Coordinates of C-alpha atoms in Angstrom, one line a residue:
Chain A
M1 CA 100.4 89.1 120.5
E2 CA 102.5 91.6 122.3
I3 CA 102.9 95.2 121.2
V4 CA 106.2 96.0 119.5
T5 CA 107.9 99.3 120.4
Y6 CA 110.7 101.1 118.6
R7 CA 112.7 104.2 119.4
P8 CA 113.4 106.5 116.4
I9 CA 117.1 106.7 115.4
G10 CA 116.7 109.8 113.4
I11 CA 114.3 112.2 111.7
I12 CA 113.6 113.2 108.1
H13 CA 113.9 116.8 106.9
S14 CA 111.8 117.1 103.8
P15 CA 110.3 119.9 101.7
F16 CA 106.8 118.3 102.2
K17 CA 105.3 119.8 105.3
E18 CA 101.9 118.2 104.9
T19 CA 100.6 114.9 103.6
T20 CA 99.1 116.3 100.5
G21 CA 101.3 116.7 97.4
V22 CA 103.8 114.1 98.5
P23 CA 104.9 111.7 95.7
R24 CA 103.4 108.3 96.4
Q25 CA 106.7 106.5 95.7
S26 CA 110.4 107.4 95.8
A27 CA 110.6 106.4 92.1
G28 CA 108.3 109.4 91.3
A29 CA 110.3 111.8 93.3
A30 CA 113.9 111.5 91.9
D31 CA 114.6 115.2 92.0
I32 CA 113.3 115.9 95.5
K33 CA 116.1 116.4 98.0
G34 CA 116.2 116.3 101.7
T35 CA 118.2 115.0 104.6
I36 CA 118.0 112.3 107.3
E37 CA 119.3 113.6 110.6
V38 CA 120.6 110.6 112.5
F39 CA 120.7 111.3 116.2
D40 CA 124.2 111.7 117.6
K41 CA 124.0 108.6 119.8
F42 CA 123.6 106.4 116.7
S43 CA 126.0 108.2 114.3
E44 CA 128.7 105.6 114.9
G45 CA 126.5 103.2 113.1
L46 CA 126.9 105.1 109.8
K47 CA 130.5 104.0 109.2
D48 CA 131.0 102.9 105.6
L49 CA 127.5 103.8 104.6
N50 CA 128.9 106.5 102.2
G51 CA 130.1 103.7 99.8
F52 CA 126.4 102.9 99.0
S53 CA 124.6 104.9 96.3
H54 CA 121.2 103.9 97.6
I55 CA 119.7 103.1 101.1
V56 CA 116.6 101.5 102.4
V57 CA 114.8 103.8 104.8
I58 CA 112.3 102.4 107.2
F59 CA 110.2 105.1 108.7
H60 CA 107.0 105.8 110.6
L61 CA 104.2 107.5 108.7
H62 CA 103.5 109.7 111.6
M63 CA 100.9 112.0 109.9
V64 CA 98.7 109.2 108.7
T65 CA 95.4 109.0 110.6
G66 CA 93.0 106.1 110.1
M67 CA 93.4 102.6 108.9
F68 CA 91.5 100.8 106.3
L69 CA 91.7 97.1 105.3
K70 CA 90.6 98.0 101.8
A71 CA 92.2 100.7 99.6
C72 CA 90.9 102.3 96.5
P73 CA 93.8 104.1 94.7
P74 CA 92.5 107.2 92.9
W75 CA 94.5 106.4 89.8
D76 CA 92.9 103.0 89.6
G77 CA 89.4 103.4 91.0
K78 CA 89.0 99.8 92.2
E79 CA 89.1 98.3 95.7
H80 CA 92.0 96.1 96.8
G81 CA 93.1 94.7 100.1
V82 CA 95.5 97.1 101.8
F83 CA 98.3 94.6 101.9
A84 CA 98.1 94.4 98.1
T85 CA 98.6 98.2 97.9
R86 CA 101.1 100.8 98.9
S87 CA 98.5 102.9 100.7
P88 CA 99.8 104.6 103.8
H89 CA 96.5 103.9 105.7
R90 CA 97.8 100.5 106.9
P91 CA 97.3 98.7 110.2
N92 CA 100.9 99.6 111.0
P93 CA 101.8 102.8 109.1
I94 CA 105.4 101.8 108.2
G95 CA 107.1 103.2 105.1
V96 CA 109.9 101.5 103.3
S97 CA 111.6 103.6 100.7
V98 CA 114.8 103.2 98.6
V99 CA 116.4 106.7 98.2
R100 CA 119.6 107.8 96.6
L101 CA 122.3 108.7 99.1
E102 CA 124.0 111.8 97.7
R103 CA 126.6 112.2 100.5
V104 CA 127.1 111.7 104.2
D105 CA 128.1 114.7 106.3
K106 CA 128.8 113.4 109.8
N107 CA 125.4 112.4 111.1
I108 CA 123.5 114.1 108.2
L109 CA 122.5 111.9 105.2
H110 CA 121.8 114.0 102.1
I111 CA 119.3 112.0 100.0
S112 CA 117.2 112.4 96.9
G113 CA 114.0 110.6 95.9
I114 CA 112.1 111.7 98.9
D115 CA 108.5 110.5 99.3
M116 CA 108.4 111.3 103.0
V117 CA 106.7 114.1 105.0
D118 CA 108.9 116.4 107.1
N119 CA 109.7 115.2 110.6
S120 CA 108.9 111.6 109.9
P121 CA 110.6 109.4 112.5
V122 CA 113.3 107.1 111.1
L123 CA 113.3 103.6 112.6
D124 CA 116.1 101.9 110.6
I125 CA 118.5 102.4 107.6
K126 CA 119.8 99.5 105.6
P127 CA 122.2 99.4 102.6
Y128 CA 120.3 98.8 99.3
V129 CA 121.7 95.7 97.6
P130 CA 120.2 94.9 94.3
E131 CA 121.6 91.4 94.3
L132 CA 119.2 90.6 97.1
N133 CA 116.2 91.3 94.8
P134 CA 114.4 88.2 93.5
A135 CA 115.4 87.1 90.0
G136 CA 113.2 85.5 87.4
N137 CA 109.6 86.0 86.6
I138 CA 107.8 88.5 88.8
R139 CA 104.1 89.0 88.7
I140 CA 102.6 92.2 90.0
G141 CA 98.9 91.3 89.9
W142 CA 96.4 94.2 89.6
L143 CA 99.3 96.7 89.3
A144 CA 100.4 95.3 85.9
G145 CA 100.3 98.2 83.5
R146 CA 99.5 100.6 86.2
V147 CA 102.9 101.3 87.9
E148 CA 103.4 104.5 85.9
G149 CA 100.1 105.9 87.2
M150 CA 101.2 105.1 90.8
N151 CA 104.6 106.7 90.4
K152 CA 103.1 109.9 88.9
S153 CA 100.4 110.2 91.5
K154 CA 100.7 112.4 94.6
S155 CA 98.9 112.1 97.9
G156 CA 95.6 114.1 97.8
D157 CA 95.1 113.6 94.0
L158 CA 91.7 112.7 93.0
Chain B
M1 CA 111.4 111.6 120.1
E2 CA 108.3 109.6 121.0
I3 CA 108.3 105.8 121.0
V4 CA 106.5 104.2 118.1
T5 CA 104.3 101.2 118.8
Y6 CA 102.9 98.6 116.4
R7 CA 100.6 95.7 116.8
P8 CA 101.5 92.5 114.9
I9 CA 99.1 91.7 112.0
G10 CA 100.3 88.1 111.8
I11 CA 102.9 85.6 112.7
I12 CA 105.5 83.6 110.8
H13 CA 105.6 79.8 110.8
S14 CA 109.1 78.7 109.8
P15 CA 111.2 75.6 110.1
F16 CA 113.8 77.6 112.0
K17 CA 113.1 77.3 115.7
E18 CA 116.2 79.1 116.8
T19 CA 118.3 82.0 115.6
T20 CA 121.3 79.8 114.6
G21 CA 121.3 78.3 111.2
V22 CA 118.8 80.8 109.7
P23 CA 119.9 82.0 106.2
R24 CA 121.0 85.6 106.5
Q25 CA 119.0 86.7 103.4
S26 CA 115.9 85.5 101.6
A27 CA 118.0 85.2 98.5
G28 CA 120.0 82.5 100.2
A29 CA 116.9 80.5 101.3
A30 CA 114.9 80.1 98.0
D31 CA 113.9 76.5 98.8
I32 CA 112.9 77.1 102.4
K33 CA 109.1 77.1 102.8
G34 CA 106.8 78.3 105.5
T35 CA 103.7 80.3 106.1
I36 CA 102.5 83.7 107.3
E37 CA 99.4 83.4 109.4
V38 CA 97.5 86.7 109.1
F39 CA 95.2 87.2 112.0
D40 CA 91.5 87.0 111.2
K41 CA 90.8 90.6 111.9
F42 CA 93.2 91.7 109.1
S43 CA 92.5 88.9 106.5
E44 CA 90.2 91.3 104.5
G45 CA 93.4 93.3 103.7
L46 CA 94.7 90.3 101.7
K47 CA 92.2 90.8 98.8
D48 CA 94.1 90.6 95.4
L49 CA 97.4 89.8 97.0
N50 CA 97.4 86.4 95.3
G51 CA 98.2 88.1 91.9
F52 CA 101.7 89.0 93.1
S53 CA 104.5 86.5 92.9
H54 CA 106.5 88.2 95.6
I55 CA 105.8 90.2 98.7
V56 CA 107.7 92.4 101.1
V57 CA 107.4 91.2 104.6
I58 CA 108.2 93.6 107.4
F59 CA 108.7 91.7 110.7
H60 CA 110.0 92.0 114.2
L61 CA 113.3 90.2 114.9
H62 CA 111.9 89.0 118.2
M63 CA 114.7 86.7 119.2
V64 CA 117.5 89.2 118.7
T65 CA 119.1 90.3 122.0
G66 CA 121.6 93.1 122.1
M67 CA 122.3 96.0 119.8
F68 CA 125.6 97.1 118.5
L69 CA 126.5 100.2 116.4
K70 CA 129.3 98.3 114.7
A71 CA 128.9 94.9 113.0
C72 CA 131.7 92.5 112.0
P73 CA 130.2 90.0 109.5
P74 CA 132.0 86.6 109.9
W75 CA 132.3 86.2 106.2
D76 CA 134.1 89.6 105.9
G77 CA 136.0 90.0 109.1
K78 CA 135.9 93.8 109.1
E79 CA 134.0 96.2 111.2
H80 CA 131.3 98.4 109.6
G81 CA 128.6 100.7 110.9
V82 CA 125.4 98.6 111.6
F83 CA 123.4 100.8 109.2
A84 CA 125.9 99.8 106.4
T85 CA 125.1 96.1 107.2
R86 CA 122.2 93.7 107.4
S87 CA 123.1 92.6 110.9
P88 CA 120.0 91.8 113.0
H89 CA 121.6 93.4 116.0
R90 CA 120.2 96.8 115.2
P91 CA 118.9 99.6 117.3
N92 CA 115.4 98.7 116.1
P93 CA 115.4 95.0 115.1
I94 CA 113.2 95.3 112.1
G95 CA 113.5 92.7 109.2
V96 CA 112.5 93.5 105.6
S97 CA 112.5 90.5 103.3
V98 CA 111.2 89.8 99.9
V99 CA 109.8 86.3 99.7
R100 CA 108.0 84.3 97.0
L101 CA 104.2 84.1 97.5
E102 CA 103.4 80.5 96.5
R103 CA 99.7 80.7 97.2
V104 CA 97.1 82.3 99.4
D105 CA 94.7 80.0 101.4
K106 CA 92.3 82.3 103.2
N107 CA 94.4 84.0 105.9
I108 CA 97.4 81.8 105.3
L109 CA 100.2 82.9 103.0
H110 CA 102.4 80.1 101.7
I111 CA 105.8 81.5 101.1
S112 CA 109.3 80.4 100.1
G113 CA 112.6 82.1 100.6
I114 CA 112.2 82.2 104.3
D115 CA 115.0 83.9 106.4
M116 CA 112.9 84.3 109.5
V117 CA 112.7 82.5 112.8
D118 CA 109.6 80.7 113.8
N119 CA 107.0 82.9 115.6
S120 CA 108.4 86.2 114.3
P121 CA 105.7 88.9 114.6
V122 CA 104.7 90.3 111.2
L123 CA 104.1 94.1 111.2
D124 CA 103.2 94.7 107.5
I125 CA 103.0 93.1 104.1
K126 CA 103.4 95.1 100.9
P127 CA 103.3 93.9 97.3
Y128 CA 106.8 93.6 95.7
V129 CA 107.0 95.9 92.6
P130 CA 110.3 95.7 90.8
E131 CA 109.5 98.9 88.9
L132 CA 109.9 100.8 92.1
N133 CA 113.6 99.8 92.4
P134 CA 116.1 102.4 91.5
A135 CA 117.5 102.3 88.0
G136 CA 120.9 103.2 86.7
N137 CA 124.3 102.8 88.5
I138 CA 124.1 101.3 91.9
R139 CA 127.1 101.2 94.2
I140 CA 127.2 98.8 97.1
G141 CA 130.3 100.0 98.9
W142 CA 132.2 97.4 101.0
L143 CA 129.7 94.7 99.9
A144 CA 131.0 94.8 96.3
G145 CA 132.2 91.3 95.5
R146 CA 131.0 90.0 98.8
V147 CA 127.3 89.5 98.2
E148 CA 127.6 85.8 97.5
G149 CA 129.3 85.3 100.8
M150 CA 126.5 87.1 102.6
N151 CA 123.8 85.0 100.8
K152 CA 125.5 81.7 101.6
S153 CA 126.1 82.6 105.2
K154 CA 123.8 81.4 108.0
S155 CA 123.4 83.0 111.4
G156 CA 125.8 81.5 113.9
D157 CA 128.5 80.7 111.3
L158 CA 131.9 81.6 112.3

C-alpha cells in the first residue's frame, strides 16, 4: 500500500524537553500546561474552537525511535501486542490526546493536560465531543484494574 | 516543518464503496459491520486486543479531495473553522473513530459502527479506555444541541 504523507499544521510547546519523565497519558498530566502554535496559514481553521473545553490533538511522536510489535508496560510487567497498548513504540508513532483548551489567543492554543514532548509536530485538531463516545458496556481487557497505574506512570519509569 | 510519512498497517473493508452515504460518525453507524484486515507482518501486534470491546482506529481518509479551512455542515448551515468541526476536508485528512470490536479472527478484526469508506488505509489501532476521557464539565461550543443532527447525517446529505 502507498505511503501516506502529512504536513504539520502546528507545533507543541511543552515543558518536557526529552522523552523521559513525560506522563504516559493526558489524564495523568492535568496540571501540566503548554501551548499549540498553529501555523499562520492554518489559523483561519480555528474559528469557533474557543467554545470547546477540550480538543483532540493528533500529533507525531517525533522523538520515538524503534518500533516493537509487542510491548511490556513497566507498571504491568507482561507482554501485550502493541495495538492493545498505548506504547509510543508503534509501527506509526501517532499520538492521540484529549487536552483541556484553556483559551485561544489568535493562533496560539493554551492547553493543559500535556503528555507531549516539546516540538512535537501537530497533524490535526478536532473538537472533543463526549456524545460521540460509545455507550453501554465497555470492556478494557488486560487493562482492567490497571488504568490508575498507567495514568501515574511516566516514560522512563522502571 | 518536515513532512511526516506513515505506512499503512492494514486496510478497512466496508460496505461503503463511495464517499456519499457514509455516516458522519461511528455513533451514527452502530449497526454497520465490516472488517479491518491487519497486514500479516503486523498481526503479532494484535495479541490481547480481543479483550477490549472497543478500539480507536486511526485511518487515512483516502477518498477525500480538497481541503478547506472553513466548514459549513449541512445540518447546521453556519461556517466554522475546520478544526472546530469533524469535516473530512481537513489539511491532513486523518480519521479517528471508536468502533466496537466484535471479534478477532487471526489478522481480521470484525467491527461494527463503521463510518469509513471501503479500502481506507489504517495507520494505527489503540485500545479504547474510557477512563482516559476527561471528567467534569465539558463544553462543546457551537455543537451544543446539535450532536444528534451530526450523528444522523450522512456524507452527501444536503
